[in-house]
Short mmCIF file of C-alpha atoms and ligand atoms in Angstrom, two decimals:
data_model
loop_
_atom_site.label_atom_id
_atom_site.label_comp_id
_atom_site.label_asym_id
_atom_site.label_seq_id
_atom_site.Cartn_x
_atom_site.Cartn_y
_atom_site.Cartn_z
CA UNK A 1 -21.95 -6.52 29.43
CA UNK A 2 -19.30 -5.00 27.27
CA UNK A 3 -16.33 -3.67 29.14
CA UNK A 4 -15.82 0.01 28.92
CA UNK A 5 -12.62 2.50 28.08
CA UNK A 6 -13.36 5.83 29.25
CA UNK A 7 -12.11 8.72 27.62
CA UNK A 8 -10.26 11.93 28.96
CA UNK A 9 -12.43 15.03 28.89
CA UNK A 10 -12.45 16.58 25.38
CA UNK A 11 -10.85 13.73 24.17
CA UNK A 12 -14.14 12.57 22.28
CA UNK A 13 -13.79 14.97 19.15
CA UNK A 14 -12.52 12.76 17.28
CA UNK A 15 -14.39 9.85 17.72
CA UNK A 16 -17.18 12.38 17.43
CA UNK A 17 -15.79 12.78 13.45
CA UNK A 18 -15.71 9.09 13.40
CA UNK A 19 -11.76 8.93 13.32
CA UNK A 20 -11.05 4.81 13.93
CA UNK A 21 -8.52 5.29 16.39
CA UNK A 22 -8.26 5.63 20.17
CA UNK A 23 -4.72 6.58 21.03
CA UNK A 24 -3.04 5.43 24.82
CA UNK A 25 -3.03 8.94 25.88
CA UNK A 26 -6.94 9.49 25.70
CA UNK A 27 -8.00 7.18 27.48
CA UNK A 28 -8.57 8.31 31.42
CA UNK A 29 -9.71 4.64 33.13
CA UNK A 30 -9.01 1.02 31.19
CA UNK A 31 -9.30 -2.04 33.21
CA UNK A 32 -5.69 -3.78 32.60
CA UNK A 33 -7.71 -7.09 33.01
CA UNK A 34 -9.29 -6.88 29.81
CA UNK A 35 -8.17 -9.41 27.14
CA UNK A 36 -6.26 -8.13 23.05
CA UNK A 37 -8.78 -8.33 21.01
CA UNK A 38 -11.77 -8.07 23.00
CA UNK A 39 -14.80 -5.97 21.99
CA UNK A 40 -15.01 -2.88 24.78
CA UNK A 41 -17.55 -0.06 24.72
CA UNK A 42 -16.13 3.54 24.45
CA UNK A 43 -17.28 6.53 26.26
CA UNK A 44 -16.93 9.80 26.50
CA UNK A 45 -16.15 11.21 30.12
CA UNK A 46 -19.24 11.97 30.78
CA UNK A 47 -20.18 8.77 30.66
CA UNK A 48 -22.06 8.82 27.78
CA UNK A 49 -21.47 6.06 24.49
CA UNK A 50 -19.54 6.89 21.77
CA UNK A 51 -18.35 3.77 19.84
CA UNK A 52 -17.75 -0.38 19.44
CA UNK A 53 -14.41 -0.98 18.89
CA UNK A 54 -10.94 -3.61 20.00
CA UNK A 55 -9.20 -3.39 22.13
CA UNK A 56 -5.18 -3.89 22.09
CA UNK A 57 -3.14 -3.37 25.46
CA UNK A 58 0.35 -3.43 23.67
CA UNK A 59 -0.80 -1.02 21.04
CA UNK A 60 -0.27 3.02 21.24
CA UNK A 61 -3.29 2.61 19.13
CA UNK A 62 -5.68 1.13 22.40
CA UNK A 63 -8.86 0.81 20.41
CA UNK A 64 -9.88 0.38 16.84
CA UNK A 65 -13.39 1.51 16.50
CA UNK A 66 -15.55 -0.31 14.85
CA UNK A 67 -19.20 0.45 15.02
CA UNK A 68 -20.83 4.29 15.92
CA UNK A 69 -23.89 2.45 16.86
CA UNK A 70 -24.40 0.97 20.22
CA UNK A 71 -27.01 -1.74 19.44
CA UNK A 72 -24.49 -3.55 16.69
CA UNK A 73 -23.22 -6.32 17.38
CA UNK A 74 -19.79 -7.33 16.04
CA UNK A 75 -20.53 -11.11 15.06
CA UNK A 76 -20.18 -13.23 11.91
CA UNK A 77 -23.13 -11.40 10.06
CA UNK A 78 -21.75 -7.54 10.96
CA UNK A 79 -18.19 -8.55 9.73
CA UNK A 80 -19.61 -10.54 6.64
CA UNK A 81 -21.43 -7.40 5.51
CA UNK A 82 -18.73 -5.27 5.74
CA UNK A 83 -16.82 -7.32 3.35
CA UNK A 84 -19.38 -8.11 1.33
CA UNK A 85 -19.33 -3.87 0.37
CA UNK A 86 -16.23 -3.87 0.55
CA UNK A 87 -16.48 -6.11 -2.75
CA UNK A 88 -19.08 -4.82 -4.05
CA UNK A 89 -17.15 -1.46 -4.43
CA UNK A 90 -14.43 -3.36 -7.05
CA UNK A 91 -16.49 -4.59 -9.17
CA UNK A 92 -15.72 -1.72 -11.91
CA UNK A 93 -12.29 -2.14 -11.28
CA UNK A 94 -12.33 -5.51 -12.08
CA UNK A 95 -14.79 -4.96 -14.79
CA UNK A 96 -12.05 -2.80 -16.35
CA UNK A 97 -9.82 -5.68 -16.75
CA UNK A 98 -8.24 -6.29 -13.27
CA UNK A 99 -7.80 -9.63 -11.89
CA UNK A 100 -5.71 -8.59 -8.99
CA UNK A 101 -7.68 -6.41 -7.09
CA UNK A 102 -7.62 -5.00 -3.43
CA UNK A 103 -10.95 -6.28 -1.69
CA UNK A 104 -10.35 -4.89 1.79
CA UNK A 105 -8.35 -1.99 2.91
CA UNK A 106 -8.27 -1.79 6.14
CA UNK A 107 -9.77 1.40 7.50
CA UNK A 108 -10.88 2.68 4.19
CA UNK A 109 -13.91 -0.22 4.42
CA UNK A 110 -14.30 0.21 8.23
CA UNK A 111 -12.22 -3.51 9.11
CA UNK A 112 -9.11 -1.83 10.29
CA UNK A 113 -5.97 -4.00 10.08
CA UNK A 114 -7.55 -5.92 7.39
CA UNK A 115 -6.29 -6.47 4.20
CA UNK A 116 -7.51 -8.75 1.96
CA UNK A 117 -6.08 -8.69 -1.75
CA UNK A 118 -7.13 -11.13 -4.63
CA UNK A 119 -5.01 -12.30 -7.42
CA UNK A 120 -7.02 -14.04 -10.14
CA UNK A 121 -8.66 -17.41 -7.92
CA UNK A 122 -6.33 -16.55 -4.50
CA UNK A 123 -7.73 -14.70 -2.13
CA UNK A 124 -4.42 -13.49 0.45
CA UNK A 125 -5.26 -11.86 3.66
CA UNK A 126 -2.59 -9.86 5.79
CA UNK A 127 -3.77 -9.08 9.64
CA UNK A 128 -1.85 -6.60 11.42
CA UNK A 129 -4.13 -5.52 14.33
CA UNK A 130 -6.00 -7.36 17.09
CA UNK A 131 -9.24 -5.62 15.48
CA UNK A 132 -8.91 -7.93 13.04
CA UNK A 133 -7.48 -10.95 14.16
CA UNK A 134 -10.03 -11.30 16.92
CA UNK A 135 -12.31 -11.61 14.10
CA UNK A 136 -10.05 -13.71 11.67
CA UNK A 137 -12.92 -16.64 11.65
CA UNK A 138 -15.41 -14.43 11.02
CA UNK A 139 -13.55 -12.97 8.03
CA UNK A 140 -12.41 -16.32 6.96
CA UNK A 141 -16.17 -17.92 6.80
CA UNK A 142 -17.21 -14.41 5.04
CA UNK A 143 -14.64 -14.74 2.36
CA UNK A 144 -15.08 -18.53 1.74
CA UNK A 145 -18.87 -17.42 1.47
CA UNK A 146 -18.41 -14.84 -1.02
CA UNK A 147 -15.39 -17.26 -2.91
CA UNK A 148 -16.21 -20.26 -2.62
CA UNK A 149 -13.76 -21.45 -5.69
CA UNK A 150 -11.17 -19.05 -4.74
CA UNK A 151 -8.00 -20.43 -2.23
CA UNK A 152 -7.16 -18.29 0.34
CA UNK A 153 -3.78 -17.94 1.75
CA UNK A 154 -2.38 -15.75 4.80
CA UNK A 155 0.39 -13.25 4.93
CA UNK A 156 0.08 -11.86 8.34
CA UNK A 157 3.78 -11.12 8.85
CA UNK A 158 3.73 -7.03 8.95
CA UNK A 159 5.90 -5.08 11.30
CA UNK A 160 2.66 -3.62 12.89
CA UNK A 161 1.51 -6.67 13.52
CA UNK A 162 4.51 -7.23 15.80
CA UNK A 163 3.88 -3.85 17.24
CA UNK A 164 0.53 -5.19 18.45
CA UNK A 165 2.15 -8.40 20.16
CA UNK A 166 1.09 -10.35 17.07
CA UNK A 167 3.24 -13.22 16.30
CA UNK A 168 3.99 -13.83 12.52
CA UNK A 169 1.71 -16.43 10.08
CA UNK A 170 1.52 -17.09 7.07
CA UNK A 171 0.22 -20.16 4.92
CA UNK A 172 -2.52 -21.88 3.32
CA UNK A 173 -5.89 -21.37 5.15
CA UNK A 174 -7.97 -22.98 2.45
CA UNK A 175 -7.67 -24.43 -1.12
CA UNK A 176 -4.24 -25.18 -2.65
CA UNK A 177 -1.03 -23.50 -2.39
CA UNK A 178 -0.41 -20.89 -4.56
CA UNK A 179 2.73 -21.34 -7.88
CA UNK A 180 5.82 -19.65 -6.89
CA UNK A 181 4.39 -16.46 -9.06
CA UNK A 182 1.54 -16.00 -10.38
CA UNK A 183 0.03 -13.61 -13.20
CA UNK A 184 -2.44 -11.18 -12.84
CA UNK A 185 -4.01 -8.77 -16.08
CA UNK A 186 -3.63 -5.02 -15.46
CA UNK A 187 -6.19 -2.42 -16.70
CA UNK A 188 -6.65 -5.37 -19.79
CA UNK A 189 -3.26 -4.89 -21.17
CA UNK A 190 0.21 -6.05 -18.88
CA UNK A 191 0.31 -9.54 -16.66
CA UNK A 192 1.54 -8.67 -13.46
CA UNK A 193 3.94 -10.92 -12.14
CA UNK A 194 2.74 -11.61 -8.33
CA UNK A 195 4.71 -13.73 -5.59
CA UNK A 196 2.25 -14.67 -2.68
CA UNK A 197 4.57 -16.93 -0.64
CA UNK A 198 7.32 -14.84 -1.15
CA UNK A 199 7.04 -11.20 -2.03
CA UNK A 200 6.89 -8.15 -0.13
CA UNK A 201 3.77 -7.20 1.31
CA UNK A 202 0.65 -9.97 -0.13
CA UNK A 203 3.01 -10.15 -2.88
CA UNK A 204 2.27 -7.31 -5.20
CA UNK A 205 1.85 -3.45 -5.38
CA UNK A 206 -1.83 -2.70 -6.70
CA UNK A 207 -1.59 0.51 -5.16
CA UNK A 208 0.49 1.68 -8.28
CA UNK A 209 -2.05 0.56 -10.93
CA UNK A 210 -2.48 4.03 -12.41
CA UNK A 211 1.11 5.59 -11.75
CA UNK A 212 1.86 2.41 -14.45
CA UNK A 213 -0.30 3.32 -17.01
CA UNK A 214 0.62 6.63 -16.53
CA UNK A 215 4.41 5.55 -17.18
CA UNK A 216 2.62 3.52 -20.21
CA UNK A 217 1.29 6.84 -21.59
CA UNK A 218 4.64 8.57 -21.29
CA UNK A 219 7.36 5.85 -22.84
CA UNK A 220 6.67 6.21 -26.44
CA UNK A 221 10.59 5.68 -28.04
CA UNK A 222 11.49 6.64 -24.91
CA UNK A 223 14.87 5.59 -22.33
CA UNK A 224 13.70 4.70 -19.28
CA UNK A 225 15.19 4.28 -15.59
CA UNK A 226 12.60 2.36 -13.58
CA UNK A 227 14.03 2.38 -9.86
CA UNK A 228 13.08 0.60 -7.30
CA UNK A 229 11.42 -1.58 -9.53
CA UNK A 230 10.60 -4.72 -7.34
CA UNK A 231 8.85 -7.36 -10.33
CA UNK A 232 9.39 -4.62 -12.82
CA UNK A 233 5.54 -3.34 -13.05
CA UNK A 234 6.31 0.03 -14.17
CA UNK A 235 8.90 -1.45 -16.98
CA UNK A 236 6.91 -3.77 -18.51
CA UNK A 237 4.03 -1.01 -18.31
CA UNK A 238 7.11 1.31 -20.14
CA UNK A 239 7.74 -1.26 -22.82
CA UNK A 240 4.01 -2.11 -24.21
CA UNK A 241 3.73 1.99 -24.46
CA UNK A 242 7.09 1.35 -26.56
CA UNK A 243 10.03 2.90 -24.43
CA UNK A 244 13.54 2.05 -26.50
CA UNK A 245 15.04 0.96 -23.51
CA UNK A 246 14.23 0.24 -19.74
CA UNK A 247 16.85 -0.31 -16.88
CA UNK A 248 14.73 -2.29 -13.90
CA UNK A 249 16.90 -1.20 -10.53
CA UNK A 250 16.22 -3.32 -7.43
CA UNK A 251 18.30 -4.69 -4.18
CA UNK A 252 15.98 -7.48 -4.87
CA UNK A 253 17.43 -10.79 -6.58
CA UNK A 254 14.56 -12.26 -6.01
CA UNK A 255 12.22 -9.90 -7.75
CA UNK A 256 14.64 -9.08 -10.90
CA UNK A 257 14.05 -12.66 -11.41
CA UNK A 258 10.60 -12.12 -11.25
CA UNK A 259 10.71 -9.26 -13.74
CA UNK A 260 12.76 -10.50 -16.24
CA UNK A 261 10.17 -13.92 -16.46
CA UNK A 262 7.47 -11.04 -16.57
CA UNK A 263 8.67 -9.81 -19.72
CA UNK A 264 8.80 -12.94 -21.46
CA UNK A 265 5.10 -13.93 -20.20
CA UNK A 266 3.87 -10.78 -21.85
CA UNK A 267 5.75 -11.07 -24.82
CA UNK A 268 8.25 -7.97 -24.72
CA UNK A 269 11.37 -7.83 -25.98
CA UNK A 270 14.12 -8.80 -22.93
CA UNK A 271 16.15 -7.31 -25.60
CA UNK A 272 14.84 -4.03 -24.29
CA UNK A 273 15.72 -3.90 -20.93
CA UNK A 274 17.90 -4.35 -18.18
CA UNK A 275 17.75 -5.81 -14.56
CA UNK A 276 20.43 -4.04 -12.27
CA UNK A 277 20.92 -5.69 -8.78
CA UNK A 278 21.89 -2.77 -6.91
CA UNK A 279 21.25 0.07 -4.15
CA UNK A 280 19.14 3.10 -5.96
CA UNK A 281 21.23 5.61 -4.36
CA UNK A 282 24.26 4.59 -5.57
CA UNK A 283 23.40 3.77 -8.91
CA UNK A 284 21.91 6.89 -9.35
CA UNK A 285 24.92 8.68 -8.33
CA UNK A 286 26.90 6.82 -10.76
CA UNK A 287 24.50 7.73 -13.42
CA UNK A 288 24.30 11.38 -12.40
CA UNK A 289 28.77 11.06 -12.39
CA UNK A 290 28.52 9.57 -16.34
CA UNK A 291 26.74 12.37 -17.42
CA UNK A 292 23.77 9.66 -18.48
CA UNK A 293 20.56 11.09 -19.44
CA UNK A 294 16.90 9.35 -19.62
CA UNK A 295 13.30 11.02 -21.03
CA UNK A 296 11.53 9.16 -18.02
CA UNK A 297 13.04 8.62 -14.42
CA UNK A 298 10.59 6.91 -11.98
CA UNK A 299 10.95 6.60 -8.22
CA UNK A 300 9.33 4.57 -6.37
CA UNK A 301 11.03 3.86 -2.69
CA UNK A 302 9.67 1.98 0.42
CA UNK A 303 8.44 3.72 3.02
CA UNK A 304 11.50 5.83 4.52
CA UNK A 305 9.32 7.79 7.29
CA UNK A 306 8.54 4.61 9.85
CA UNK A 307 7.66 6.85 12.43
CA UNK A 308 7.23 10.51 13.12
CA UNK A 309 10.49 10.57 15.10
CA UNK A 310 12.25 10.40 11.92
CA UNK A 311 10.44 11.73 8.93
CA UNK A 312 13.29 14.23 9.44
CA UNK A 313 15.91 11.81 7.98
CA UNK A 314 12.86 10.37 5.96
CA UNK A 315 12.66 13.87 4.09
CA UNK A 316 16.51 14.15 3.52
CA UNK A 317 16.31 10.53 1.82
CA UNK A 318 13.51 11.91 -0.08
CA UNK A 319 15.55 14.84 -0.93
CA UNK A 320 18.33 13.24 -2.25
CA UNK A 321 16.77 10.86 -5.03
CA UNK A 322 14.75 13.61 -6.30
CA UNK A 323 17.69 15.73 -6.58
CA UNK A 324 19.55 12.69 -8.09
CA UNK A 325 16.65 11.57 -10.40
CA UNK A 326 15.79 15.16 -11.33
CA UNK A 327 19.35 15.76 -12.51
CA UNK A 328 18.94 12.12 -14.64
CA UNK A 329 16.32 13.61 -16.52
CA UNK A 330 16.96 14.95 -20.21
CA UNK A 331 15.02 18.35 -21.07
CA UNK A 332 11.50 17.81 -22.09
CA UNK A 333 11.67 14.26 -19.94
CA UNK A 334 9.21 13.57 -17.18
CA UNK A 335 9.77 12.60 -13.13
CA UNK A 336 7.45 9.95 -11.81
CA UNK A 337 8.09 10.45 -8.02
CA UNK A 338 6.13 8.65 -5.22
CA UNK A 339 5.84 8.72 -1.34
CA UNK A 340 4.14 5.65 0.35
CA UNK A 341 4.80 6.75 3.97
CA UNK A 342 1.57 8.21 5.27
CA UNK A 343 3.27 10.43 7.18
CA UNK A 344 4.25 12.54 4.70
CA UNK A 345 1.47 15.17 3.61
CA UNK A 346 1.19 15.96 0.47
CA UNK A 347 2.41 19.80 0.50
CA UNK A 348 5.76 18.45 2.30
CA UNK A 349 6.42 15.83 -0.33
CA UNK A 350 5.53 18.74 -3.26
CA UNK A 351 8.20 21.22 -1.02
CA UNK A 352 10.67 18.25 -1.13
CA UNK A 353 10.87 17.94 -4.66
CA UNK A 354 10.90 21.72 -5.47
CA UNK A 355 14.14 21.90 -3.02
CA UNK A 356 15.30 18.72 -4.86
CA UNK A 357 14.57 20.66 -8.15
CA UNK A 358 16.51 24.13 -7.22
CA UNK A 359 19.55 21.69 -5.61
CA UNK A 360 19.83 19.66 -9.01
CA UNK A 361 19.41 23.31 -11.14
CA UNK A 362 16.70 22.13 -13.00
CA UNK A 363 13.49 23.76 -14.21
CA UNK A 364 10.69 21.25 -12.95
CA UNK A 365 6.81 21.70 -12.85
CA UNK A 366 4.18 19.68 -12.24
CA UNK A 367 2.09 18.58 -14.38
CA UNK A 368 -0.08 15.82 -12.93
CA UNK A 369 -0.62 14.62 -9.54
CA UNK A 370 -1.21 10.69 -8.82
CA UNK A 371 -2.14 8.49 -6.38
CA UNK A 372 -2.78 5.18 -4.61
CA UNK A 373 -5.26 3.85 -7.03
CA UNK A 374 -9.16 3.09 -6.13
CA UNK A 375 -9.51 0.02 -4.44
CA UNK A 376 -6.91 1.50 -2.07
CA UNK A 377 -9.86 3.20 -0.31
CA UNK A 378 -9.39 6.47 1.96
CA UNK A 379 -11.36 6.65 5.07
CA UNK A 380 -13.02 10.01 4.72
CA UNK A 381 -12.46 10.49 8.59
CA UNK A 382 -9.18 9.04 8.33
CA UNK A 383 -6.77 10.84 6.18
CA UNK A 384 -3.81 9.02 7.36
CA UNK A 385 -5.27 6.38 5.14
CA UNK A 386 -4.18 8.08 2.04
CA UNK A 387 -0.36 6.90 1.88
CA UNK A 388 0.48 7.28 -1.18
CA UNK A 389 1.21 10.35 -3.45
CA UNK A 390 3.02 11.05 -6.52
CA UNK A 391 3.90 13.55 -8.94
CA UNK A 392 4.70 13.62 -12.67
CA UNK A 393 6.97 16.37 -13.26
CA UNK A 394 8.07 17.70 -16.48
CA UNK A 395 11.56 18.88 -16.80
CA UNK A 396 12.99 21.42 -19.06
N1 SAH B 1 7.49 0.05 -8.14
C1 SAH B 1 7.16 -1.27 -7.65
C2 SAH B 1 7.07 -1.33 -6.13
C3 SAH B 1 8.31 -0.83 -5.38
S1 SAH B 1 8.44 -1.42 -3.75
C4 SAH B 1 5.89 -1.77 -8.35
O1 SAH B 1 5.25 -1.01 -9.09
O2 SAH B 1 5.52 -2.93 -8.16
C5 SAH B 1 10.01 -0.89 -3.28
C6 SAH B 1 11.18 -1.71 -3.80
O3 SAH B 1 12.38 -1.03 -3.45
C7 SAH B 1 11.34 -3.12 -3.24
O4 SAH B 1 11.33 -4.04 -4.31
C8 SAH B 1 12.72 -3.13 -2.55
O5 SAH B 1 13.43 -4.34 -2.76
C9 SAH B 1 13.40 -1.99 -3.23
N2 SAH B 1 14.47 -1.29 -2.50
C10 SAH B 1 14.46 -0.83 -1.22
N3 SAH B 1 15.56 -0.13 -0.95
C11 SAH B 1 16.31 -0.12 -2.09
C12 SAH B 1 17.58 0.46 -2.44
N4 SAH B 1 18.27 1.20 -1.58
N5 SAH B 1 18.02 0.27 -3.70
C13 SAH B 1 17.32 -0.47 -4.59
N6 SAH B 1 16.12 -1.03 -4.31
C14 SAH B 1 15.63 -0.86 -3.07
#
């Protein structure tokens, strides 16, 4: 017998519209005896069954549903053919000339606090909820199953994970250790310089895939200011579509280093560009001071809204290098400006901009919307799955 969470009254809408989650404050009776990462049985407070999911004590997220149907079982064969559609679902992508790829995303392919990305033959899995790590074996034989050339390495080290009373790991799981960066094709054209030991996140930003080839699209004999750059994706994307000149801007040593090798692998001219090791804000002020002036500005910051507690502050940071980029921007140039914290909704992030527009004096419109790109999955029911938004915006 399972054990059971039972919801406050009319707290079952949502799992009613299938939303994953199961917040602290919904639940009316839990059993404080019940293990992290154990499978528990939700119902409503009538009694009556509503979903499979994990439970996680530490977590203001309690349970992460799983299953809608009360006869599955969550075992080696359920979790096995999740992932094996979650693959299946790539397969144009990588068709289309993608070696790094996004397998698993979390929610979006029902294995919430799953990610599992693959760069050419390494597979690189990131676990940030008990959902998932209670069933790390299970994805582990699934994947080795599926890849059985490919090496598979762990980067469980997220701040959520920590949130969930996770401790950090990361390493080899199986196969050999992955080079100290790594090359993966992009939409057939650009080698993406990846660092899986060492980088942020699994070690590289597939989310952006389109935004590049949108900046691709956009650089002809254009000057370029690419900031927040990290390995310089969106500048080498700038300089095949023939930009005269790209400045890369990152805190990052570490990545610069990264971005500048990434030029040379694809055969661009270093001659080109630049690789500034300093803070955004700053260096756009000083730009902005100079009187400089680029055809094609892209931002593309870290998530400044952690939390809803301060998506205040988040939207003033927001404010300020759209005002600052906007103002960089030569007449008939284009923004390319991004928002990765989920917490912001679209209309906010659009309202942001036009405020950063009025404050800089310029006249802006948009004239494309972008997003994370496909393999970055949305969860229909689950909208805070959809993270990241962008805007081109023409200036004149
Ligand atoms: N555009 C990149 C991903 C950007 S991730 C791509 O397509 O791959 C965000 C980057 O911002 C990180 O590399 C981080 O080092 C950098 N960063 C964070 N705060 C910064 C700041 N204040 N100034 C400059 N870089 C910053």
């Amino acid at each position: 017998m399972l054990p059971t969470i039972t919801l406050a009254p009319g707290r079952e809408k949502s799992v009613l519209r299938r939303h994953p989650w199961i917040f602290s404050k919904a639940v009316a009776k839990e059993d404080n005896s019940i293990p992290p990462g154990s499978v528990v049985k939700v119902n409503a407070a009538d009694c009556s069954f509503l979903a499979l999911g994990i439970y996680s004590p530490k977590s203001q997220i309690r349970v992460r549903l799983l299953s809608f149907n009360e006869q599955d079982n969550i075992d080696a064969a359920f979790v096995q053919q999740r992932i094996e559609n979650a693959c299946e679902l790539r397969q144009r992508l990588i068709a289309r000339g993608n070696d790094g790829v996004r397998l698993v995303a979390s929610e979006g392919d029902y294995l919430p606090g799953l990610i599992v990305d693959k760069y050419n033959e390494f597979l690189v899995i990131a676990i940030s909820s008990w959902a998932a790590e209670s069933l790390r074996e299970h994805i582990i034989q699934a994947l080795k199953k599926l890849y059985p050339d490919c090496s598979i390495y762990e980067r469980s080290d997220s701040k959520s994970r920590l949130k969930e009373g996770l401790k950090a790991r990361c390493g080899v799981i199986a196969g050999k250790e992955p080079d100290d960066i790594i090359y993966v094709k992009e939409n057939g054209l650009i080698y993406l310089p990846i660092d899986i030991k060492n980088g942020h996140k699994t070690g590289g930003y597939l989310d952006q895939r389109q935004s590049r080839y949108k900046a691709y699209t956009l650089s002809k004999g254009a000057r370029v200011l690419n900031c927040f750059s990290y390995t310089g994706g969106f500048g080498l994307w700038a300089l095949k579509g023939g930009a005269a000149r790209v400045e890369n801007v990152d805190v990052s040593e570490l990545a610069l280093t990264h971005a500048k090798d990434g030029v040379v692998f694809n055969h661009l001219d270093p001659g080109r560009c630049r690789f500034l090791k300093k803070d955004v804000f700053a260096y756009l002020r000083q730009q902005t001071a100079k009187g400089e002036k680029y055809d094609l500005v892209i931002l593309d910051p870290p998530k400044f809204a952690e939390s809803a507690a301060n998506l205040k502050q988040a939207c003033r940071g927001y404010q300020d290098i759209n005002r600052l980029g906007l103002s960089l921007v030569a007449k008939g140039g284009r923004l390319l400006t991004f928002s990765c914290s989920g917490l912001m909704e679209p209309t906010l992030f659009q309202k942001i901009c036009a405020d950063a527009a009025l404050d800089a004096g310029v006249e802006a419109q948009v004239i494309s919307t972008l997003r994370q790109d496909e393999d970055h999955v949305v969860s229909l029911p689950c909208p805070e799955s959809f993270y990241l938004k962008g805007l081109v915006i023409a200036v004149r």
